[in-house]
XYZ file of C-alpha atoms in Angstrom:
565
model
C 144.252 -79.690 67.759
C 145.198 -80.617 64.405
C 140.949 -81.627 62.788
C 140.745 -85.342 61.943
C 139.677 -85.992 58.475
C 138.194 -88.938 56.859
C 140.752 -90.844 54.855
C 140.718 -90.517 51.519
C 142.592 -92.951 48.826
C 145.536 -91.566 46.488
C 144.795 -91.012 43.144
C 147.437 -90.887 40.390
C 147.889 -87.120 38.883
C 146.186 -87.803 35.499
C 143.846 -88.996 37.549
C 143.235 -85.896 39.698
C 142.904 -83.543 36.908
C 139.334 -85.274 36.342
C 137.757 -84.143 39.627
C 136.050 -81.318 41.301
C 139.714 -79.621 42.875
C 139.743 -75.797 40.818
C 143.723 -75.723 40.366
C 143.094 -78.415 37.609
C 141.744 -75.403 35.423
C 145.494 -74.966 34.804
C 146.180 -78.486 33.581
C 143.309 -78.112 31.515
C 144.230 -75.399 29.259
C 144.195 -76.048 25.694
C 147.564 -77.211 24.014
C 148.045 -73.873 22.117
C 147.934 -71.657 25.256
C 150.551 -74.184 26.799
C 153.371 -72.180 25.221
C 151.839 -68.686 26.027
C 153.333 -66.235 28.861
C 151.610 -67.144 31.604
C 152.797 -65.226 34.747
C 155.547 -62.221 33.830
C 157.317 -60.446 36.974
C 158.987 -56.969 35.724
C 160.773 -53.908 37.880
C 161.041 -50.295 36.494
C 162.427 -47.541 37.237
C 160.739 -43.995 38.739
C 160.246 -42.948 35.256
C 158.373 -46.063 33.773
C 161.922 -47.968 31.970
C 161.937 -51.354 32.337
C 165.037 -52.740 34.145
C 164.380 -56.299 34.261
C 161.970 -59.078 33.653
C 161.179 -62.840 33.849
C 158.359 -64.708 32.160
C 157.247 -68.129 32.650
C 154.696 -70.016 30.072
C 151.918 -71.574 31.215
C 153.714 -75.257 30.431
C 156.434 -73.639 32.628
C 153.631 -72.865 35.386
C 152.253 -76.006 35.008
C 155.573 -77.803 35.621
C 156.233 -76.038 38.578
C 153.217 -76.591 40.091
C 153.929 -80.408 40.134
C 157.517 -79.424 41.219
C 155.662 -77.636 44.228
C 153.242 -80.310 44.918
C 156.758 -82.661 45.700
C 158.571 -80.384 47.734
C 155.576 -79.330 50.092
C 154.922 -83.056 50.304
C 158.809 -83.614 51.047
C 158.730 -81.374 53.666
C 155.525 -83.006 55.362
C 152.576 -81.108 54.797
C 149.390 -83.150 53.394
C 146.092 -83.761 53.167
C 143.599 -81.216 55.600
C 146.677 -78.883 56.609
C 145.852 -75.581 57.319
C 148.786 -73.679 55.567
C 149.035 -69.977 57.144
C 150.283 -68.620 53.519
C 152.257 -65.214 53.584
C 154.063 -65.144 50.481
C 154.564 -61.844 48.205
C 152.896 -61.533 44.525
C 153.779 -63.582 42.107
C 155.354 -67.195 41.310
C 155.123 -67.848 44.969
C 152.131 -67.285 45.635
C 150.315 -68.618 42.286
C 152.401 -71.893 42.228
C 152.305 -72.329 46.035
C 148.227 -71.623 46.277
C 147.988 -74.060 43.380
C 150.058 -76.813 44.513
C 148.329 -76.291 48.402
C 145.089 -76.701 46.435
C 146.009 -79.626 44.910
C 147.594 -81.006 47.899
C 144.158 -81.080 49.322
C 146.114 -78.689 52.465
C 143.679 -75.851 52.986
C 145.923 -72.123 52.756
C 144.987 -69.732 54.987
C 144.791 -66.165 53.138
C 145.382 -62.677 55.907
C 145.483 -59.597 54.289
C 148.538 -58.043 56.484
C 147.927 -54.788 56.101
C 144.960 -54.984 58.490
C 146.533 -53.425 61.429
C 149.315 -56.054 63.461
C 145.928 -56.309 66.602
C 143.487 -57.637 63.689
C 146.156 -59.489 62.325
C 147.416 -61.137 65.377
C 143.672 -62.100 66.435
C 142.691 -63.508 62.942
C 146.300 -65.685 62.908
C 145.550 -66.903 66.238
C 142.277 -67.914 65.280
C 143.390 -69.786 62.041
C 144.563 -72.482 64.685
C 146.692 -73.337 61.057
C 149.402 -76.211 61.592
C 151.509 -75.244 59.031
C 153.115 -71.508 57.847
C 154.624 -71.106 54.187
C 155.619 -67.691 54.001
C 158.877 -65.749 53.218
C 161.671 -65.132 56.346
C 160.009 -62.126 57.629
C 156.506 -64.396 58.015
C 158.810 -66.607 60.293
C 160.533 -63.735 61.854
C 157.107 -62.565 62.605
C 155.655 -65.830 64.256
C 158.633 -65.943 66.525
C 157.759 -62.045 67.187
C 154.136 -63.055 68.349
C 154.368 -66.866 69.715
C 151.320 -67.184 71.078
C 149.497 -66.078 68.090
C 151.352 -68.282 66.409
C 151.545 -71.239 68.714
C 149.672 -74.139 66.449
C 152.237 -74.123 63.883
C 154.045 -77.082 63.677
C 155.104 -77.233 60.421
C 157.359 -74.198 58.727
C 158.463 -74.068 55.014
C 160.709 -70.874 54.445
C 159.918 -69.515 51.331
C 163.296 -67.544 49.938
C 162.188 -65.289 47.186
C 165.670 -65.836 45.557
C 166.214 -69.475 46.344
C 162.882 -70.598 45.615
C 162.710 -70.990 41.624
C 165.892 -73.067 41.910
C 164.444 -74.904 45.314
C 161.359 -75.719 42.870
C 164.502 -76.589 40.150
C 166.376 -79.218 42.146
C 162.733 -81.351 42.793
C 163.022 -84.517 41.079
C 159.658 -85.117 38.795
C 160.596 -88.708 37.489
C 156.871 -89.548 38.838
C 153.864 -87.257 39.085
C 152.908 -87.047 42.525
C 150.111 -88.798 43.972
C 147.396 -86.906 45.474
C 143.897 -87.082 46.746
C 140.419 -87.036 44.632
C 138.467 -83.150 45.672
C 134.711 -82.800 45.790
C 132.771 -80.146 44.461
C 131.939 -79.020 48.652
C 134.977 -80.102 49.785
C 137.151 -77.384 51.433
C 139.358 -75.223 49.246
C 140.805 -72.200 51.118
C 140.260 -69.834 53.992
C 140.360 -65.961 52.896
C 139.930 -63.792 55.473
C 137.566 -60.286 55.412
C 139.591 -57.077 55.438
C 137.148 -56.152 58.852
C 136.664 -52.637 57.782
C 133.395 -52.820 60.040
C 134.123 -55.102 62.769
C 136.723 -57.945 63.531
C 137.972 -59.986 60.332
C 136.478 -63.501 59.932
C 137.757 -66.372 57.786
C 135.009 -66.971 54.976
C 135.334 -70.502 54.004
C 135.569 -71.532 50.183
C 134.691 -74.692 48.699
C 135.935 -76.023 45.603
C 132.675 -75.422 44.036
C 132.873 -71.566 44.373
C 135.909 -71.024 43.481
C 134.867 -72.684 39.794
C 131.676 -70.949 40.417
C 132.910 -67.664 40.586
C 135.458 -68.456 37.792
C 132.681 -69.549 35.276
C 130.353 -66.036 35.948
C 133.403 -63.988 35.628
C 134.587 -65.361 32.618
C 130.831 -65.279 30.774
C 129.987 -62.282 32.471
C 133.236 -60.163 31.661
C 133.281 -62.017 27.964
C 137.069 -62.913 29.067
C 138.674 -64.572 26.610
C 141.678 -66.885 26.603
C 145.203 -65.378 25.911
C 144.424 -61.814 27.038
C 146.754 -60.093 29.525
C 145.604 -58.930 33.309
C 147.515 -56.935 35.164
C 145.747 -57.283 38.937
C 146.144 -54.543 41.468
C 144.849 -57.344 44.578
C 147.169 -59.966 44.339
C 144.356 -62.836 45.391
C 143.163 -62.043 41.559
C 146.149 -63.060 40.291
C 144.490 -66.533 40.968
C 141.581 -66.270 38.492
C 143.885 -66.424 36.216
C 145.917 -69.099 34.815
C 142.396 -70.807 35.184
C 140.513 -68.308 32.295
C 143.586 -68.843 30.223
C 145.242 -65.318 31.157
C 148.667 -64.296 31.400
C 149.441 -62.620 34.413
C 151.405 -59.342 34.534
C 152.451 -58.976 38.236
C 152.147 -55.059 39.007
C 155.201 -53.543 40.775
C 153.043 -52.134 43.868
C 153.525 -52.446 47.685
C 150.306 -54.557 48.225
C 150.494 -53.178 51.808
C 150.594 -49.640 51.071
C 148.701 -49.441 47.279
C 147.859 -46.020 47.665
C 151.729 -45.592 47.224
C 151.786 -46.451 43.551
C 153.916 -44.789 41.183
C 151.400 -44.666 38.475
C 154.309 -44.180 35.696
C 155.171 -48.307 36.743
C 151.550 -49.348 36.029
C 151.185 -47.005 33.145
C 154.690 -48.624 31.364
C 153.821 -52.300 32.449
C 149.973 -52.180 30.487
C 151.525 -50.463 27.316
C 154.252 -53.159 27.051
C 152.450 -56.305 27.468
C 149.183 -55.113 26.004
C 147.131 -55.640 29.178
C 143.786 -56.054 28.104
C 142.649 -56.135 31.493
C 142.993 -55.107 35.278
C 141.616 -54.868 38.828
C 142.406 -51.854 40.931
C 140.279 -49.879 43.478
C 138.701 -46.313 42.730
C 142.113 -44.481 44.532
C 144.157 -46.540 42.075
C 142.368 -46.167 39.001
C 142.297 -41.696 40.184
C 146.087 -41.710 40.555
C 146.845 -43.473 36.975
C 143.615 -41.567 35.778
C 145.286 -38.433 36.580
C 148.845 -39.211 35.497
C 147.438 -40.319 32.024
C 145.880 -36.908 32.063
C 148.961 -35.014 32.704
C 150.714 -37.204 30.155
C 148.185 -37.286 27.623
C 148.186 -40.974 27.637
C 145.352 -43.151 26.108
C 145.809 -47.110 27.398
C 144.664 -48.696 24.004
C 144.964 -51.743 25.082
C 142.623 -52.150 27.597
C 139.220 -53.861 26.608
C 137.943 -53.520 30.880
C 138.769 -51.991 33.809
C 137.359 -53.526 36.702
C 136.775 -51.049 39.928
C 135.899 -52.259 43.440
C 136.541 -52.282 46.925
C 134.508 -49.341 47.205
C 131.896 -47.855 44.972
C 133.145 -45.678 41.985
C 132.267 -42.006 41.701
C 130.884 -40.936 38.570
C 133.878 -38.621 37.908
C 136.201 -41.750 37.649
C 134.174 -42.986 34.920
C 133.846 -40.273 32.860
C 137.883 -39.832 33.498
C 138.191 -42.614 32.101
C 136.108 -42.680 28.631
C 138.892 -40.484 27.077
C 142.034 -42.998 28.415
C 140.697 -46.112 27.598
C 138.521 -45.266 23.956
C 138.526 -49.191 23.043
C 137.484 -50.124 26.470
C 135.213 -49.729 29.480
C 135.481 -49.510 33.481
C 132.875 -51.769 34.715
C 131.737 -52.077 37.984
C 131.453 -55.682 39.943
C 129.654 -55.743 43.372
C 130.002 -58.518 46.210
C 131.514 -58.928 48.830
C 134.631 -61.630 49.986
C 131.284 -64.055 51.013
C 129.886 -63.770 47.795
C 131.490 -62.471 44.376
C 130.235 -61.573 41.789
C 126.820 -60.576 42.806
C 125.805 -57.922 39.746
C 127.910 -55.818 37.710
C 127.572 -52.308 35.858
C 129.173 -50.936 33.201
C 130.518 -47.244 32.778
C 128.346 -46.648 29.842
C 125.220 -47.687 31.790
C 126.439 -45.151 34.560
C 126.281 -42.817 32.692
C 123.485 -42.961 30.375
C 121.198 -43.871 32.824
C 122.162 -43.658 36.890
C 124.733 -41.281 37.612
C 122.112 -38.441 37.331
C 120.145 -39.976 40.201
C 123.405 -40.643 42.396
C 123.979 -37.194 42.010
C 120.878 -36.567 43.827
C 121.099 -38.513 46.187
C 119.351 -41.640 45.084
C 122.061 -44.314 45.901
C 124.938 -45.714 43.653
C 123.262 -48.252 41.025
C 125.341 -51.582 40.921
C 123.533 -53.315 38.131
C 121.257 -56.146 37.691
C 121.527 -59.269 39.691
C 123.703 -62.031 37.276
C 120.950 -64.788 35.904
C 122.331 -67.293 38.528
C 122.042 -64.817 41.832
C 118.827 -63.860 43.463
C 118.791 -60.640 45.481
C 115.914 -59.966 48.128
C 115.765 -56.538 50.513
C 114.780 -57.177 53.715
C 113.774 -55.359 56.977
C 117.065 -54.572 58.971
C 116.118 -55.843 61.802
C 114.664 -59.434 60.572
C 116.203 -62.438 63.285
C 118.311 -64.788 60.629
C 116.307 -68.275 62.550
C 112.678 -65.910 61.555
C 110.736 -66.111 58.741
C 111.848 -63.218 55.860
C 109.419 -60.675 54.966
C 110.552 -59.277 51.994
C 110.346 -55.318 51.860
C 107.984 -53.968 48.732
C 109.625 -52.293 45.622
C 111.564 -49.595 45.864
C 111.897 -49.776 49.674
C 115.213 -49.792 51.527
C 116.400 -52.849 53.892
C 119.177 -55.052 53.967
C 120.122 -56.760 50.776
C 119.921 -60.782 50.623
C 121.429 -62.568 48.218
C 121.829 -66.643 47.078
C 124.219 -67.873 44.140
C 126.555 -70.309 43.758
C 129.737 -68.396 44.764
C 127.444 -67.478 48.322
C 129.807 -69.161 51.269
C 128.130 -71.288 53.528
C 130.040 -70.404 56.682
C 132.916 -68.286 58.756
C 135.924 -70.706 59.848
C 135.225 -71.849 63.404
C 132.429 -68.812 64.277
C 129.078 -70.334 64.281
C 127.475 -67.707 65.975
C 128.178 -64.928 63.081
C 127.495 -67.963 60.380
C 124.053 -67.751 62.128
C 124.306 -64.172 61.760
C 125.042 -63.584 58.941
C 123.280 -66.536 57.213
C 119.480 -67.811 56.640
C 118.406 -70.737 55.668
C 114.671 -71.302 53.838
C 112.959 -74.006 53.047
C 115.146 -74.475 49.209
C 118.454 -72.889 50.088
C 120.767 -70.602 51.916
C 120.800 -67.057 51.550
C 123.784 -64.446 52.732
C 123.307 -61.182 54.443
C 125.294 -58.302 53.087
C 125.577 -56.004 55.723
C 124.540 -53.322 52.886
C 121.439 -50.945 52.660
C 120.336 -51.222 49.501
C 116.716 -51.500 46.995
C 115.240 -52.949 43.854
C 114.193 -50.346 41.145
C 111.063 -51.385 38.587
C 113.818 -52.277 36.164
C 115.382 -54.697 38.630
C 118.789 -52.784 39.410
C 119.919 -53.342 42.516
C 120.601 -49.481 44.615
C 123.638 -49.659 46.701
C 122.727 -46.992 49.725
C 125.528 -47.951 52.534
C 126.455 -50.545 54.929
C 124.014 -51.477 57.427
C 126.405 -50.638 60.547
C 126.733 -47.273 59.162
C 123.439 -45.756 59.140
C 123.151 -42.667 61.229
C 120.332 -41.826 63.349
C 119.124 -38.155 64.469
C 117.067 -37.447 67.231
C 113.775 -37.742 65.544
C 114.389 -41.394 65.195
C 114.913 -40.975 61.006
C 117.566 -42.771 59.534
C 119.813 -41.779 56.745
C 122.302 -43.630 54.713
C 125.626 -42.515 53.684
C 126.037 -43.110 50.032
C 122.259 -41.277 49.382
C 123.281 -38.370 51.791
C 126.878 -38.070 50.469
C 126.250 -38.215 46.798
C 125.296 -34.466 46.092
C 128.098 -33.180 48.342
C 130.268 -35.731 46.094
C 129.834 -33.630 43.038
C 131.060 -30.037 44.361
C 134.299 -29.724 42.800
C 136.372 -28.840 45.371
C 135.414 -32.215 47.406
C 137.962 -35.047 47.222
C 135.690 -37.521 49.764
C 133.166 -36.765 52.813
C 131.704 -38.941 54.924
C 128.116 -38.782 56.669
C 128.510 -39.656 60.670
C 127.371 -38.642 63.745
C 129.029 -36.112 66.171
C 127.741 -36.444 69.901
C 128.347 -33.631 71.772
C 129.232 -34.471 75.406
C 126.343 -36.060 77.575
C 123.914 -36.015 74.937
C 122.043 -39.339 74.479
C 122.113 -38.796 70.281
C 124.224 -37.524 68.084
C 123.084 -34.941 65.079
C 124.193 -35.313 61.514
C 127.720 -34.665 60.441
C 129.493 -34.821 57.319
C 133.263 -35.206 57.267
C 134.784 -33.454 54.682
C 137.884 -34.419 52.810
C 138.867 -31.128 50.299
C 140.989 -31.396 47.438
C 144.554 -30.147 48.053
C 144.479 -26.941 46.739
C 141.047 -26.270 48.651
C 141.797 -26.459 52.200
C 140.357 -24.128 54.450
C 142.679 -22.882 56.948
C 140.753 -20.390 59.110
C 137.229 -20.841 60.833
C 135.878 -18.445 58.438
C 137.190 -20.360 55.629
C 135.878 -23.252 56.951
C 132.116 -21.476 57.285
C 132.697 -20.209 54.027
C 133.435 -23.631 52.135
C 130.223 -25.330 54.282
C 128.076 -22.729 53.224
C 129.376 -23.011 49.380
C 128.410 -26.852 49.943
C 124.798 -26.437 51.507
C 124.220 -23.609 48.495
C 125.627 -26.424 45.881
C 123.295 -28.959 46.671
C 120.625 -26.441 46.924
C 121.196 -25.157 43.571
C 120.472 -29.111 42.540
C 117.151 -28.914 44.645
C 118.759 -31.084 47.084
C 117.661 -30.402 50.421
C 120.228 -31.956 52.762
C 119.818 -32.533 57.049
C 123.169 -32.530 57.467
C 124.023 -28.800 59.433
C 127.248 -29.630 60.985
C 130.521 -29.908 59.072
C 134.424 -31.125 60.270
C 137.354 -31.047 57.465
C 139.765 -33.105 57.226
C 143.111 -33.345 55.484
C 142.764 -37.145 54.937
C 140.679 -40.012 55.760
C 141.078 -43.152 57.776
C 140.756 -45.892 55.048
C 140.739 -49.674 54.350
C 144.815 -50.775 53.412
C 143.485 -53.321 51.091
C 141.630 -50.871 48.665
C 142.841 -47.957 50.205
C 138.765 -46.846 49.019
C 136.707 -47.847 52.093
C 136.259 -44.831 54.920
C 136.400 -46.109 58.299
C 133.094 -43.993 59.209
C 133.095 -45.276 62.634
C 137.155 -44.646 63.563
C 136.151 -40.972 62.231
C 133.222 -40.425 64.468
C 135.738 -40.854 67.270
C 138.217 -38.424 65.390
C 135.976 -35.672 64.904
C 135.058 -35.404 68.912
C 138.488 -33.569 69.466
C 137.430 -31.033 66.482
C 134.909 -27.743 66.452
C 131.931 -27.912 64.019
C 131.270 -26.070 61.702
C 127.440 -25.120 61.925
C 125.218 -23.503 59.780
């Protein structure tokens, strides 16, 4: 059943651009940047040549976002829709997102690449009445029906056709649209559910401008610089800090797929001063700019996430980008930006403890966020004890980008959520602890800690860091393997080599887990973990391509034999 709103009066366009609804960031820009490129779409071949581009200025943007406005309007969505959007990177997606916004519709963001089960579920449960998306999207629905069953309204969104669909719209008048409030709904974006089913995370028009102002002062972004972002929801940000967007050519679906040589070509000929990308992207252009002997001058900041950075990246990176830095932003899709860290204060001051297995360091808490560690197992409706200094517990965090809510699932909101006395506060889900300096410790996801049969707990990112620095280790991951009819599992640590370090025999294999105990020994480490598996690869997140699925490789590793020492 399609929600029934209160009714709301229609406001002429000028008119609009004076309220609270974030796509007027775009209309606000100032007059010089009007003429600027604001979104540029370019192909290249295997080898990095460019074989064709098209670049629209942010005037042009801005006139097609009005243009969008009409035709969605023409074609009957309005006010409170919930727009299932499934559009590729690019002009779609920023004009359509913008014009939804404005529209006062409500899009409806599912990261496809979740597996077709999660994917299916978390359409279902969008309950959205209307789906923009390209023919496949459509082709799709029809596939699935009863995922799909409360659309009622379907816009078909032909990648070739649609620049001249937006063309042929007749803008003799502005369209007239509602006024937004600061709370008033914005968008639905949907959690990747690396740990557990994906939920819809609710965004108000306030957070988005939230998060947009911290980034900006935070990041010391500055209008007219270039971003080339490697998640196309970033691509968003954009046009509202005054940024041209350069649309990278990557298969959002698969981004571990990258030809580097594309990404490489596309920064050095637009003079991207900036870019998103996780830590698998970042080592695969890292490592081609290596072989190449490239240095990306332009860059001023690389931005890492989806899944904490290992020191190696950054120090990969000092020599590539000399007039720039990676820097490090931690959150989660509930609450972004929380703190950030730069690759400098990595290493000058933390990566020597993360080596030891001390956590990963993820910077101070921004001025406007405060962070509080709490016990684990603290009831969301009880009173919060906060753990001492130094301590580990789950981290806590309010701000003004913190959602309030999941879409339609009050019983995780009440999970996940607590309210005090002043204001609301957001669980992470991570282990984590305050230092004496105030740096917040990143130590693993709650769901993630593994138990041994002494009742101790241990936490992946503190018992995986020293094993992270042997060179011949690509990844590992700390799980538990439960032999068959035992009631607890003992420590395990999956082991991903590099590719030239496999170990094909048993002895091999006893060989390389001894060279790793005798590593972290040599950096008076002294590690539980007894039992070793290898792995050629690792079950990952598709929308980082960073984040090990610890708990699908528990399961994996009961068909293997340990290796124990």
């Amino acid at each position: 059943m399609k929600e029934i709103l209160p009714a709301h009066d229609l406001i002429d366009w000028e008119e609009a651009i004076g309220d609270a609804n974030v796509a007027n960031h775009l209309f606000r820009l100032e007059s010089e940047l009007r003429g600027n490129p604001g979104l540029i779409t370019a192909t290249w071949s295997r080898s990095g040549k460019l074989k064709r581009e098209t670049q629209w200025t942010f005037g042009e943007l801005q006139e097609k976002v009005i243009q969008c406005v009409l035709l969605l309007q023409r074609q009957g969505l309005c006010h409170g829709d919930r727009v299932l959007l499934m559009v590729r990177p690019g002009l779609e997606l920023i004009t359509l997102c913008f014009a939804l916004f404005r529209l006062g519709a409500i899009p409806i963001v599912i990261d496809p690449g979740m597996g077709i089960s999660k994917f299916k579920k978390a359409v279902a449960h969008s309950q959205s009445i209307g789906l923009v998306g390209i023919p496949l999207a459509h082709w799709v629905s029809r596939l699935f029906p009863r995922s799909f069953e409360s659309i009622q309204k379907r816009i078909v969104v032909h990648p070739r056709k649609f620049l001249s669909a937006l063309t042929e719209v007749e803008t003799h008048d502005a369209p007239r649209v509602v006024r937004a409030e600061s709370t008033d709904l914005a968008a639905v974006l949907f959690t990747s559910g690396s740990t557990g089913s994906p939920k819809g995370v609710c965004y108000e028009h306030g957070m988005f401008d939230a998060q947009i102002q911290l980034l900006r002062r935070e990041l010391k972004i500055e209008p007219g610089e270039v971003d080339l972002p490697m998640l196309p929801i970033f691509a968003l940000f954009n046009p509202a800090m005054g940024m041209t967007t350069v649309i990278p050519q990557i298969n959002p679906s698969r981004p571990a797929s990258v030809n580097p040589a594309k990404i490489v070509a596309a920064i050095e000929r637009y003079n991207v001063t900036n870019s998103f990308g996780s830590p698998v992207l970042w080592r695969k252009i890292g490592d081609h700019c290596g072989r190449e002997g490239i240095q990306l001058k332009s860059l001023r900041r690389i931005l890492v996430a989806g899944a904490a950075a290992p020191t190696q990246l950054y120090r990969q990176y000092q020599k590539i980008i000399p007039n720039g830095e990676m820097v490090s932003p931690y959150g989660a899709t509930e609450c972004l930006p929380v703190s950030l860290i730069s690759g400098g204060k990595v290493l000058g001051q933390t990566a020597e403890l993360t080596d030891i297995g001390e956590g990963i360091c993820v910077g101070k808490p921004l001025p406007e966020v405060q962070v509080k560690i709490i016990s684990p197992a603290t009831d969301s409706s009880a009173e919060v004890e906060e753990q001492p200094q130094g301590a580990i517990g789950e981290i806590l965090v309010h701000g003004p980008s913190v959602t309030r809510e999941y879409d339609r699932l009050p019983a995780a909101t009440a999970k996940a959520k607590i309210q005090d006395e002043k204001q609301l506060w957001h669980r992470m889900g991570d282990m984590g602890y305050l230092d004496p300096e105030g740096l917040l410790w990143f130590c693993g996801r709650k769901v993630e800690m593994v138990q041994d049969r002494d009742e101790c707990y241990y936490f992946t990112e503190k018992v995986e860091g020293p094993f992270l620095t042997h060179p011949q280790v690509k990844r590992c991951a700390l799980t538990s393997w439960n032999r068959k009819n035992d009631a607890v599992g003992e420590l395990a640590l999956v082991v991903q080599p590099e590719a030239d370090y496999w170990p094909s025999s048993k002895s091999d294999k006893l060989a390389f887990a001894q060279s790793l105990e005798s590593h972290i020994m040599g950096m008076g480490v002294n590690s539980p973990v007894k039992v070793f598996f290898f792995m050629k690869s690792f079950p990952v997140d598709v929308r980082h391509n960073a984040k090990i699925h610890r708990l699908t490789l528990q399961k994996m590793i009961l068909k293997q034999i340990p290796v124990k020492l």
